[in-house]
Coordinates of C-alpha atoms in Angstrom, one line a residue:
X1 CA 6.5 -6.0 -14.5
X2 CA 7.2 -8.4 -17.8
X3 CA 10.8 -8.1 -17.0
X4 CA 11.2 -9.3 -14.4
X5 CA 8.8 -11.9 -14.5
X6 CA 11.2 -13.0 -17.7
X7 CA 14.0 -13.2 -15.3
X8 CA 12.8 -15.5 -12.8
X9 CA 11.9 -17.9 -15.3
X10 CA 15.4 -18.0 -15.7
X11 CA 15.2 -15.7 -18.9
X12 CA 17.5 -13.5 -21.0
X13 CA 15.4 -9.9 -20.7
X14 CA 15.3 -6.7 -22.5
X15 CA 14.7 -3.9 -20.7
X16 CA 15.1 0.0 -22.0
X17 CA 17.6 -1.1 -24.2
X18 CA 20.1 -3.3 -22.6
X19 CA 19.8 -7.2 -22.2
X20 CA 19.5 -8.5 -19.1
X21 CA 19.8 -12.6 -16.6
X22 CA 20.5 -13.3 -13.8
X23 CA 23.4 -15.8 -13.8
X24 CA 23.2 -16.8 -10.6
X25 CA 19.4 -18.6 -11.2
X26 CA 20.4 -21.9 -11.2
X27 CA 16.8 -22.7 -12.7
X28 CA 13.4 -21.3 -13.0
X29 CA 11.5 -19.7 -10.0
X30 CA 7.9 -20.6 -11.1
X31 CA 6.5 -20.4 -14.6
X32 CA 4.6 -18.5 -14.3
X33 CA 6.3 -16.5 -11.8
X34 CA 3.2 -14.5 -9.8
X35 CA 4.4 -10.9 -8.8
X36 CA 2.9 -9.0 -6.1
X37 CA 2.0 -5.2 -7.0
X38 CA 2.3 -2.3 -3.8
X39 CA 0.0 0.3 -5.2
X40 CA -1.6 2.6 -3.1
X41 CA -2.8 5.9 -6.2
X42 CA -5.8 5.1 -8.3
X43 CA -3.4 5.2 -11.5
X44 CA -1.0 2.2 -10.0
X45 CA -3.6 0.3 -8.8
X46 CA -5.3 -0.1 -11.9
X47 CA -1.5 -0.3 -13.4
X48 CA -2.1 -3.5 -10.7
X49 CA -5.0 -4.6 -11.8
X50 CA -3.9 -4.8 -15.7
X51 CA -1.2 -6.4 -15.0
X52 CA 0.5 -8.5 -11.8
X53 CA -1.0 -11.0 -9.3
X54 CA -1.8 -10.0 -6.4
X55 CA -2.6 -5.9 -5.6
X56 CA -1.0 -4.9 -2.2
X57 CA -2.4 -1.6 -0.5
X58 CA -1.1 0.8 2.0
X59 CA -4.9 2.8 2.2
X60 CA -5.7 4.1 5.4
X61 CA -8.5 0.6 6.8
X62 CA -11.3 2.8 5.8
X63 CA -14.2 0.8 3.7
X64 CA -14.9 3.7 1.2
X65 CA -11.2 3.7 0.6
X66 CA -10.6 0.5 0.3
X67 CA -13.8 -0.4 -1.9
X68 CA -12.6 3.0 -3.6
X69 CA -9.6 0.5 -4.3
X70 CA -10.9 -2.1 -5.3
X71 CA -12.7 -1.0 -8.2
X72 CA -9.6 1.2 -10.1
X73 CA -7.5 -3.0 -9.5
X74 CA -11.2 -4.3 -11.4
X75 CA -11.0 -1.5 -14.1
X76 CA -7.5 -2.3 -14.8
X77 CA -8.2 -5.6 -15.0
X78 CA -10.7 -5.2 -17.1
X79 CA -8.6 -2.9 -19.3
X80 CA -6.8 -5.8 -20.2
X81 CA -9.0 -8.4 -20.6
X82 CA -8.1 -10.4 -17.7
X83 CA -10.5 -12.6 -15.3
X84 CA -10.9 -9.4 -12.3
X85 CA -10.9 -12.6 -9.2
X86 CA -7.8 -14.2 -10.6
X87 CA -6.2 -10.9 -9.0
X88 CA -5.7 -11.4 -5.7
X89 CA -5.9 -8.4 -3.4
X90 CA -4.3 -7.8 0.2
X91 CA -3.6 -4.2 2.2
X92 CA -0.9 -3.4 4.9
X93 CA -2.6 -1.2 8.0
X94 CA -0.8 -0.5 11.0
X95 CA -2.0 -3.1 13.2
X96 CA -1.5 -3.4 17.6
X97 CA -4.2 -5.7 19.2
X98 CA -4.7 -4.0 23.0
X99 CA -6.7 -3.4 26.0
X100 CA -4.7 0.1 26.0
X101 CA -5.6 2.3 23.0
X102 CA -3.0 4.6 24.3
X103 CA -0.1 1.8 24.1
X104 CA -1.6 0.2 20.6
X105 CA -2.4 4.0 19.3
X106 CA 1.8 4.6 19.9
X107 CA 2.9 1.4 18.8
X108 CA 1.3 2.0 14.6
X109 CA 2.3 5.3 15.1
X110 CA 5.5 5.4 13.6
X111 CA 4.0 2.6 10.4
X112 CA 1.1 5.5 10.9
X113 CA 3.0 7.6 9.1
X114 CA 4.9 5.6 7.8
X115 CA 2.2 5.4 5.1
X116 CA 1.1 9.4 5.5
X117 CA 4.2 10.3 3.7
X118 CA 3.8 7.9 0.7
X119 CA 1.0 10.6 0.3
X120 CA 2.7 13.5 1.3
X121 CA 6.0 13.3 -0.1
X122 CA 4.6 13.8 -3.8
X123 CA 4.3 17.2 -3.8
X124 CA 1.7 15.6 -7.1
X125 CA -0.5 14.1 -5.3
X126 CA -3.2 16.7 -4.4
X127 CA -3.8 16.7 -1.2
X128 CA -7.5 19.0 -1.7
X129 CA -8.4 15.6 -3.8
X130 CA -7.6 13.3 -0.6
X131 CA -10.5 11.8 2.2
X132 CA -10.0 14.4 4.3
X133 CA -8.7 12.4 7.2
X134 CA -6.2 11.4 4.8
X135 CA -5.5 14.9 3.5
X136 CA -5.6 16.5 6.9
X137 CA -2.5 14.3 8.6
X138 CA -0.6 14.9 4.8
X139 CA -1.1 18.6 5.2
X140 CA -0.1 18.6 9.1
X141 CA 3.5 15.9 7.4
X142 CA 4.0 17.3 3.7
X143 CA 7.8 19.0 4.0
X144 CA 8.1 17.4 7.4
X145 CA 8.8 13.9 7.3
X146 CA 12.7 13.2 8.4
X147 CA 13.7 9.7 6.9
X148 CA 16.5 9.5 10.4
X149 CA 12.9 8.6 12.0
X150 CA 11.2 5.8 9.5
X151 CA 8.5 4.5 11.1
X152 CA 9.7 5.0 15.1
X153 CA 6.5 6.4 16.8
X154 CA 8.4 8.8 18.8
X155 CA 9.9 10.5 15.9
X156 CA 8.6 14.5 15.6
X157 CA 7.2 13.6 12.4
X158 CA 4.7 10.8 13.8
X159 CA 4.2 12.6 16.9
X160 CA 2.2 15.0 14.1
X161 CA -0.8 13.1 13.4
X162 CA -4.6 12.8 15.5
X163 CA -5.3 10.1 17.8
X164 CA -8.8 10.1 15.6
X165 CA -6.4 9.7 12.2
X166 CA -4.9 6.5 13.4
X167 CA -8.0 5.8 14.8
X168 CA -9.0 5.6 11.5
X169 CA -6.4 4.7 9.3
X170 CA -4.9 2.2 11.6
X171 CA -6.7 -1.3 12.8
X172 CA -6.2 -1.0 17.3
X173 CA -7.8 -1.1 20.2
X174 CA -9.7 -4.4 21.6
X175 CA -9.8 -8.0 19.1
X176 CA -13.0 -7.3 19.2
X177 CA -12.6 -3.8 17.1
X178 CA -10.8 -4.7 14.7
X179 CA -12.5 -7.6 14.3
X180 CA -14.9 -5.7 13.7
X181 CA -13.5 -3.1 11.5
X182 CA -11.5 -6.5 9.3
X183 CA -14.8 -7.9 8.2
X184 CA -16.0 -4.6 7.3
X185 CA -13.3 -4.1 4.9
X186 CA -13.2 -8.0 3.5
X187 CA -17.1 -6.8 2.8
X188 CA -14.9 -4.8 -0.2
X189 CA -13.9 -7.5 -0.9

């Protein structure tokens, strides 16, 4: 992250013994360059809290998970002696508002499968340590995900996701239902 900041600030940086510069960059982008780090697991969330200006999480839209993730980011910021309030939190949630709940589920199914695959593909992730709804879907997708159908709701791996999981992990349905769920998530900080 520091190397990226330096490059975007117009500096020559050293990374793993090699020197780099963005020769096409005629002037610094911004000083300092704000960095957004995507993270999902507790270790990367804490690292993002240590280093990044903004943390973008892909996690199911579950208040308990978001609260735990925010705590990991805050712990990382504290460990780096940073003001926790200066680290912005963001999240990616598959979302489709519709009075037709079935249609909404189908629209987000592919994006939800992408998110589940973040946990399923990595064999070092102990599925049994995930929250039960996520663990069940990650177990189904482990070894089944095909990048030829990446993000596609009609892919075989996306079809494996249950409606119950989609309702838990995504923002689907009426505007009122989605706003209610978002308000619960925003309450987590």
